[in-house]
Coordinates of C-alpha atoms in Angstrom, one line a residue:
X1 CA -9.6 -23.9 19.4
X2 CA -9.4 -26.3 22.2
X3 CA -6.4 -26.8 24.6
X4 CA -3.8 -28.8 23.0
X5 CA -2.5 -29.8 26.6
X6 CA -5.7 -31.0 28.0
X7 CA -5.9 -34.1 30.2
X8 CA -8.3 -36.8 28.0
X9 CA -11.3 -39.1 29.1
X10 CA -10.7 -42.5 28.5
X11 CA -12.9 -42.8 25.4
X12 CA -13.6 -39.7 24.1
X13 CA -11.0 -37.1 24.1
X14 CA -12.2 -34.3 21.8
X15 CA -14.9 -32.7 25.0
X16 CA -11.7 -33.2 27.3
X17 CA -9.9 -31.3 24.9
X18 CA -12.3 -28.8 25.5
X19 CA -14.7 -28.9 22.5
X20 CA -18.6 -28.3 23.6
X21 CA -19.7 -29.5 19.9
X22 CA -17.7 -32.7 19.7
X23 CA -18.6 -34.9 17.2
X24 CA -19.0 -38.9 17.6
X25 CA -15.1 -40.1 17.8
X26 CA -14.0 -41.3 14.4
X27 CA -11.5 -43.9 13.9
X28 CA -9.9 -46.3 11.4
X29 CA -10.0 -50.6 11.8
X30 CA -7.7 -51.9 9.9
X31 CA -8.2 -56.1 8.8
X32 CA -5.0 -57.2 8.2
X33 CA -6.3 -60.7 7.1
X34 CA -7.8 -59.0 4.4
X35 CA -5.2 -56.9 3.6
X36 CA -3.7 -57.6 -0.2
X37 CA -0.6 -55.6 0.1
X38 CA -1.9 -53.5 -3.1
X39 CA -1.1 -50.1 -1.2
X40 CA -3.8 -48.6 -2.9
X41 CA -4.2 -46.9 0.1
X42 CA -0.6 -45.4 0.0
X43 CA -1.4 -43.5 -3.4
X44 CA -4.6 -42.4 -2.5
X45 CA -3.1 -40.8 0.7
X46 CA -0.7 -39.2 -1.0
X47 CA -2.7 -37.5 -4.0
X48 CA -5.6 -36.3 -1.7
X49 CA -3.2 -34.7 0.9
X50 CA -0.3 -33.4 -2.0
X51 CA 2.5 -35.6 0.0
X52 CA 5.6 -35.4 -2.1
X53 CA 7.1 -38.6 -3.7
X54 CA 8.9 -41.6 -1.6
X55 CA 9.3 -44.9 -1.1
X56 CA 10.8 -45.9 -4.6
X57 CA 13.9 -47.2 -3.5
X58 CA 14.7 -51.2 -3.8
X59 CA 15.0 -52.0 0.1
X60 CA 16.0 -55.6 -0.2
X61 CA 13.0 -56.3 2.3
X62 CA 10.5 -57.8 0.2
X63 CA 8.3 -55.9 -1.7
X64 CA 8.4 -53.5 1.1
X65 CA 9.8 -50.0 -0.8
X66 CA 8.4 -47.5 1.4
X67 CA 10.3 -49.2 4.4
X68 CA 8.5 -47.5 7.4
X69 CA 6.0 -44.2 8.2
X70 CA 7.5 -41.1 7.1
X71 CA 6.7 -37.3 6.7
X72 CA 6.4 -38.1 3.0
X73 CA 4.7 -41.7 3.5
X74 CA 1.2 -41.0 5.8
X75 CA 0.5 -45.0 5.2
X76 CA 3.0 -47.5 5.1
X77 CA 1.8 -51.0 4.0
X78 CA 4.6 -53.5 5.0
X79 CA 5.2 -57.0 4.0
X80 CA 6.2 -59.7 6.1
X81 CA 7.1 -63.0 4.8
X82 CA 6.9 -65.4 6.8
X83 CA 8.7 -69.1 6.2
X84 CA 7.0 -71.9 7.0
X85 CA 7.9 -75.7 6.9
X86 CA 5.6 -76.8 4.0
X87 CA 2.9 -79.4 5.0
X88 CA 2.2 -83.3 3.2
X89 CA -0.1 -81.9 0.1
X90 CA -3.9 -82.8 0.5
X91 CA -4.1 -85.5 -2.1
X92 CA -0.2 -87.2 -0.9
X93 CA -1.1 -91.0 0.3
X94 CA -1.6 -91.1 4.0
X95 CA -2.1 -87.3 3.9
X96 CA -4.8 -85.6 5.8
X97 CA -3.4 -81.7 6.2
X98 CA -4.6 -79.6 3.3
X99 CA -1.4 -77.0 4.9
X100 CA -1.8 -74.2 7.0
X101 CA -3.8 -70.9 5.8
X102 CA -2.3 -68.1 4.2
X103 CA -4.7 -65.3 5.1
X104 CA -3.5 -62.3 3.5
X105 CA -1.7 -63.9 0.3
X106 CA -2.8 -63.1 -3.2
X107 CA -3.8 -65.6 -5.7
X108 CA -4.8 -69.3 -4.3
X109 CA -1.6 -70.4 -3.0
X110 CA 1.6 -69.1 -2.3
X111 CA 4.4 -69.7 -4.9
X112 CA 6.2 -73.4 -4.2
X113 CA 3.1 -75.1 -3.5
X114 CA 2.0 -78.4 -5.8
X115 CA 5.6 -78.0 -6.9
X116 CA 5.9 -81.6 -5.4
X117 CA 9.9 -80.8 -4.0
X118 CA 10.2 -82.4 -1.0
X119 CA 12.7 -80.4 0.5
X120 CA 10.8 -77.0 -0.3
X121 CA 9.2 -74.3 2.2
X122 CA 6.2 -72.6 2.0
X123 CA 5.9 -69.2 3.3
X124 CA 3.2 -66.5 4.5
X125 CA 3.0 -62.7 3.7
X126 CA 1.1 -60.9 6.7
X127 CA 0.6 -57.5 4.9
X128 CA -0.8 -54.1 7.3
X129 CA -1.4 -50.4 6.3
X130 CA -0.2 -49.0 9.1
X131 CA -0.9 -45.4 10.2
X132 CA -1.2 -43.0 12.6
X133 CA -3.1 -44.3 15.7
X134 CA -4.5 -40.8 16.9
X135 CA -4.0 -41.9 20.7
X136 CA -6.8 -40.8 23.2
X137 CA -3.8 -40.1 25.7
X138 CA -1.1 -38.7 22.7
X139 CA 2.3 -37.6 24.1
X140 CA 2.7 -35.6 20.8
X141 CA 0.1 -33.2 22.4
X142 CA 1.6 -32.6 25.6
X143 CA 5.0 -31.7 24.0
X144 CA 4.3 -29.2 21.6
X145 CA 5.3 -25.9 22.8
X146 CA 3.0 -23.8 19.5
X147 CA -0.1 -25.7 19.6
X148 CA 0.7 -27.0 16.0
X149 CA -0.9 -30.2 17.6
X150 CA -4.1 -30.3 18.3
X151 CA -7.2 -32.4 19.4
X152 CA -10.1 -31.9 17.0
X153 CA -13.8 -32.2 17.2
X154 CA -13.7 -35.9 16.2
X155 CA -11.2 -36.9 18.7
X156 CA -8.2 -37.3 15.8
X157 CA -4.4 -35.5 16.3
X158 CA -3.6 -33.3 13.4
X159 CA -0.7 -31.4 12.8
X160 CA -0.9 -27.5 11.7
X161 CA 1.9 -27.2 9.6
X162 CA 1.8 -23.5 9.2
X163 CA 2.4 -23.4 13.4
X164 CA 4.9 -26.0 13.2
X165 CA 8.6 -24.8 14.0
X166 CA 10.5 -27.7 13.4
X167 CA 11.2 -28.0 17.4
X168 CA 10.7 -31.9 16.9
X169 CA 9.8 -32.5 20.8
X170 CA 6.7 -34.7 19.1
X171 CA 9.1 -37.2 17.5
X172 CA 10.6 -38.7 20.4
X173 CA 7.2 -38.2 22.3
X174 CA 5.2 -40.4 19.7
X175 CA 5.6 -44.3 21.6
X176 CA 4.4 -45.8 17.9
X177 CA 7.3 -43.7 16.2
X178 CA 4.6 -42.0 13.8
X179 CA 5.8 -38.4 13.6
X180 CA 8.4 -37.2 11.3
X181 CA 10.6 -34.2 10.1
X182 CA 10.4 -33.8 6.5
X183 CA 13.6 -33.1 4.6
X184 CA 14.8 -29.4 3.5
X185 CA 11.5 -28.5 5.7
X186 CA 12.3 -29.1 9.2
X187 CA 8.1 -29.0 10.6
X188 CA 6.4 -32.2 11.0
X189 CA 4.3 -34.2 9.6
X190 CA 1.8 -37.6 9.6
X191 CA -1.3 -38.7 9.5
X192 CA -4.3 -36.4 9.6
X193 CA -7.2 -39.0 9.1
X194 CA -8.1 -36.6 6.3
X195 CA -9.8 -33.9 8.7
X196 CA -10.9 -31.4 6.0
X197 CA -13.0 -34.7 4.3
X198 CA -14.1 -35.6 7.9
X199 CA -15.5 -32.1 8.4
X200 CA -17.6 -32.7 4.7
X201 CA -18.8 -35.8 5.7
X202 CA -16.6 -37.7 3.4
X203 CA -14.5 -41.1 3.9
X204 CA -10.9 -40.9 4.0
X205 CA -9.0 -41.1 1.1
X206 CA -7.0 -44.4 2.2
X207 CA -10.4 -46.0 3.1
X208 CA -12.6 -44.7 0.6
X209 CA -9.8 -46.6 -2.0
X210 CA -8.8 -50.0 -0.1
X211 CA -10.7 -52.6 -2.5
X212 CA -11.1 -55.0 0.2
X213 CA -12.4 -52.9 3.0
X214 CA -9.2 -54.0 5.1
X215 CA -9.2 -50.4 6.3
X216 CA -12.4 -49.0 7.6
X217 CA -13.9 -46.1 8.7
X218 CA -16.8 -45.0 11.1
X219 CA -17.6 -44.0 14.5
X220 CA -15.1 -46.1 16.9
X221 CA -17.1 -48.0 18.8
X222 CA -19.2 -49.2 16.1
X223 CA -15.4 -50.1 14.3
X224 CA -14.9 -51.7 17.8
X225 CA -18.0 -54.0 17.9
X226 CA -17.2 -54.9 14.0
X227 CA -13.7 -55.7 15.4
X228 CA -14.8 -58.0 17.8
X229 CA -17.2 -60.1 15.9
X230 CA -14.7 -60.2 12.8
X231 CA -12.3 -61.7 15.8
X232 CA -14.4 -64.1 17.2
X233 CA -15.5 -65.3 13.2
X234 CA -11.8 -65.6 12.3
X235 CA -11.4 -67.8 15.7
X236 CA -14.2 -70.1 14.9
X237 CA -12.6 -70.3 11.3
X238 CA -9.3 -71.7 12.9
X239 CA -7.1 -68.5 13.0
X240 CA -6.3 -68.6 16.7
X241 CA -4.1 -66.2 16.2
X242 CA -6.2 -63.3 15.2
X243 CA -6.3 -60.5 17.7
X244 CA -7.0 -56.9 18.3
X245 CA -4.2 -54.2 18.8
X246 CA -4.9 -50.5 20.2
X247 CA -8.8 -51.7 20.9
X248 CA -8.1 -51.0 24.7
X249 CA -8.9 -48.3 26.3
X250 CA -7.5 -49.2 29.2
X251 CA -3.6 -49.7 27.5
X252 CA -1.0 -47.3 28.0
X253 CA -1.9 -45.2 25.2
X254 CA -6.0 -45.1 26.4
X255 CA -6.9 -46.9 23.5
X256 CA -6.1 -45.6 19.7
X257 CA -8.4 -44.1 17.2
X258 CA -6.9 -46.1 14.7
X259 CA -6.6 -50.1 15.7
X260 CA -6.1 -53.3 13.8
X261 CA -7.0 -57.0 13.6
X262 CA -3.2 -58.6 13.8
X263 CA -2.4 -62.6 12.7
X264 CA 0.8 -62.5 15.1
X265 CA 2.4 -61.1 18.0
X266 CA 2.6 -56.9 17.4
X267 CA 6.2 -57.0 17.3
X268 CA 6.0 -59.1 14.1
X269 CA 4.3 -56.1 12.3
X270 CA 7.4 -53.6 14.0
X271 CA 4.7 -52.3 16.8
X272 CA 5.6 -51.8 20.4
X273 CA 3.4 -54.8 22.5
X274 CA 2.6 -52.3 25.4
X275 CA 2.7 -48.7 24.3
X276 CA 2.8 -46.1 27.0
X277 CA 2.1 -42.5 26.6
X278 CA 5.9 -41.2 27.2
X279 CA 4.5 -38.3 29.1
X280 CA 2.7 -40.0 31.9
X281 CA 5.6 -39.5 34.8
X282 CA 5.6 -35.9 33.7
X283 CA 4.1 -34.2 36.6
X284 CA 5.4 -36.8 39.0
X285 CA 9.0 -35.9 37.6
X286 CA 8.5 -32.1 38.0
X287 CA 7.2 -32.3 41.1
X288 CA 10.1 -34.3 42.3
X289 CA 12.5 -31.5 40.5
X290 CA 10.6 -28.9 41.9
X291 CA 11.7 -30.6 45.5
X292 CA 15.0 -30.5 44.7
X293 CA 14.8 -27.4 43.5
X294 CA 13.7 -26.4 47.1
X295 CA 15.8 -28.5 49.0
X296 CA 18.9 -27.6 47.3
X297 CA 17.8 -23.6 47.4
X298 CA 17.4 -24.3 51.4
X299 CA 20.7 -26.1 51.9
X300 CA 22.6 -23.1 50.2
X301 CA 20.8 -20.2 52.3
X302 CA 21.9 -22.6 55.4
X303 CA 25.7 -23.0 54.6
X304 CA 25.6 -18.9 53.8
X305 CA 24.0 -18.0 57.0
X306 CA 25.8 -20.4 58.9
X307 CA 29.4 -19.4 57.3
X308 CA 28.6 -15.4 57.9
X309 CA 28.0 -16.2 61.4

């Protein structure tokens, strides 16, 4: 088993971690703008990986009911509506705005539109399955005193829960606010990308069952390259909105194994805009304790020396 508490290279973490047969780093892109919010993903995530029942409760948030990323909810497909002022209909006299574009909505338009109310507005649902984003520089790593976390050959975090004591130092260490504590358990829990199907050659569950191939799965920088094009043809298309979150390696995080094509700013979709690893001024911190440590030790040898003589 590698060390959990290695340092990581800026792309490919698992041979940092300290594996000499690491495997190409796997990784998840996620298409929003393809996204249909039909959390097919959800279910499959929690039959392969037995994850007990949630997210049935009536939030009031749309049609939102799982609410956020939980020990008992691995994916978490979220649904933001967005209002919009509606636009002059295509065919109105002196009209030439068909409306904007409603990436992401089911069925051909949203509901209100052709009603022919003046006074109505039209909205936008920007759906994502979030997950776990496996970080090459994860905090949840450096914190965890068993070695319940740990790096695997593929560069993915997984979480051994039969290591696990419940300290929870990972929760707070997590910048994306992915780990969790389940209920009446106490030891944590998230996203594994499905390691035991990794190590068969298999796709994820949440992959292998997204109908639109919003989610996808493969070696990372292949996902990235996709990424990128996919960006550049959404551009072209009009959407200049479309962008790439957690594609960087050279963010605070060193770039996620699990990244997604976004329509609007990150902290539309409740994701931090500029993650950083929460353990980076670690060392720096101990050292400077460490100097206190020393200076405090000296100054108290002084007084008692000087008050005996």
């Amino acid at each position: 088993m590698p060390d959990a508490n290695s340092r990581y290279g800026p792309l490919d973490p698992a041979p940092d971690a300290g594996w000499t047969d690491a495997q190409p780093r796997m990784g998840f892109f996620t298409d929003t703008s393809v996204c249909i919010g039909c959390k097919a993903c959800e279910v499959a995530c929690k039959e392969w990986n037995d994850v007990p029942g949630s997210g049935l409760d009536l939030l009031g948030m749309s049609y939102d009911n799982t609410g956020a990323l939980t020990a008992n909810s691995w994916r978490h497909v979220a649904f933001v509506e967005q209002p919009r002022p509606a636009a002059p209909a295509a065919d109105a006299p002196g009209s030439s705005a068909a409306g904007p574009q409603f990436l992401g909505m089911p069925g051909a338009r949203p509901p209100g539109r052709g009603t022919g109310a003046e006074t109505r507005s039209d909205f936008r649902w920007l759906m994502m399955s979030d997950v776990c984003k496996h970080c090459t520089h994860a905090a949840c790593l450096d914190v965890c005193p068993t070695g319940s976390l740990f790096r695997t050959e593929f560069g993915t975090v997984v979480v051994q829960e039969d290591i696990c004591n419940g300290c929870g130092y990972c929760i707070p260490a997590c910048p994306f606010g992915v780990i969790d504590q389940r209920k009446g358990d106490g030891r944590a829990w998230k996203c594994t990308l499905c390691y035991d199907r990794l190590g068969a050659g298999a796709t994820p569950a949440c992959a292998q069952a997204c109908p639109t191939e919003s989610i996808q799965y493969g070696p990372l920088d292949e996902l990235r390259e996709r990424a990128a094009h996919r960006v550049a043809t959404l551009h072209e298309r009009g959407v200049p909105q479309a962008r790439l979150y957690g594609h960087d390696p050279t963010d605070g995080v060193g770039g996620d194994g699990a990244f997604f094509l976004l329509l609007d700013d990150p902290e539309v979709y409740g994701l931090p805009p500029d993650p950083v690893v929460t353990t980076r001024d670690l060392p720096r911190m101990w050292k400077r304790a460490g100097l206190a440590a020393l200076a405090m030790a000296a100054a108290a040898v002084a007084a008692f020396v000087g008050g005996s003589s």
